[in-house]
Amino acid sequence: MTATVPRRRGLGAGSAFAVRLRETMISRGIGFAELAGMLARTGAPTSPATLSYWASGRSRPRRRSSLGVVQALEQCLDLEDGELVDLVDIDAETWRYRSAAEAARLLPRGKEAEDARRAWGLRWDDGLRREYVRTALDLDAPGGEAILHYDVVLTAQRGGADRLLAVLEAPPDPLDSSDARVVGADLGRRVALPGGATLLEVVLPRPLDEGEAAVLELAFPLPGAMERGRFVSWHMRPADLAVTEVHLPRREGPGERGAQAGRDWSVRRTVATVGRAGRRVDEVHAGSLPRGALLQSVMAEVAAATCVLEWE
């Protein structure tokens, strides 16, 4: 027999989590015992009594160990990533406790990406952990044309994960070039974002089992990259390690004529990261690099970030 979920009045400030949990359980027709069973099957066992306390506002999840339960609640109740996570105050100032949905909204063009994602019917919580992300712009490519590389190592956090979203600092057209190369995935839907970026759906060959890994490699020409003098990488999902690179030319080319020819590059590297305190912008390097040098930024335990590499 399904237990009823009591409707409570008079809950004090900070009860948004309780209200959202309680109203969702009522709308789904799910009681505490049934929900506890669902959580146990996901590997996040929680007693019906604890769920009752949370839904009534008598207590709230506060410990780090409770985060996995809250995330499992979103999954069991078929909620969007962050609908419950963003309403709890886990006692930890760390990237792991901010949802992808909340982080994306704090980044430039996040609203446009969010609107497109919702129109496609996809979740930010795609079930794929980014172990490693590398976004590299090779301005010194052998063929003489700038090449953008996007490489990702993924691990499925749940069975059935089969696609991810990426924001690339490029218009959609080069993705359809005959010179584009995709390994380990297929390119799905895409939409242009303001400023020349693209939100891209990347589709795996098949759904992954929980714990299974996948490696994706994407490379395509990016005309005019040299003249723009700046390159931006986007990280709108948590990543253990995120690398942004620009391979600066060794030879004279567009942007290196006259008085600039043969001189060192003047470079700047700026990183905007998202944490529980909000969005923070740090200029982490400014100076010069010799011809043919590698301009690079390496970020560990990234919740969401943009990295701007500039040269002249």
C-alpha angles and dihedrals in degrees: 000000000000114000119232122242111229119229109231130200132196098038110164132233115305094037096116090110092053093048093048093046094046096046092047092051090049093049091048093045091234123146130205097261092049093047091048089055091050091050092050090055090054091053095255104104114193129169122246088237092058091049089050091053091049094048093047094048093241089123139001135212106265109150122089089240089062094063093079089053092051090049089048089050089057090052095046093046093044093240128155119263107278100016090117103013092061091054097058128077105220109192097243133092096214139117093247093073100058119082123234090240093057094043093050092054091058096055126085111273088011092129093053091048090047092051092051092046091053092046088056091050093237131136128231085224095074095164093243121119114212104224092172134003124186123184112182133176112201108201090171097055116158093245092054095244122107114255126202116210124195115184126176135180111203138186122197112237091190136019119268098034106148111156145034139197123235133182112215126190093234138086117256097252099076090056088068094049118125086233093059114112126199123183124186098007147040127243114245132177122347137185131192116245126202115281097031101293126130132216105217133192112215114197122203119223090248140353113281127233117237109282094015117133132220134189121210127192124186126177130170139155118268110199117206095018093126094055094049092063095206138076128194129198123197129211111183097161129053114276130184091214127011122186127188119189139178118191104210118214122260096202134058111274142140108336093020103081130121117354091004095057112111095005125124117265117257105220140182130191122197127178126195112194134183122224136154090281091058133252119345127188121205128181098213101177140015125169143079136306130192123249112285093022126142117244105203144171124193121193126184127204095007120185094182131331148156121218120200118198115187132184140176 
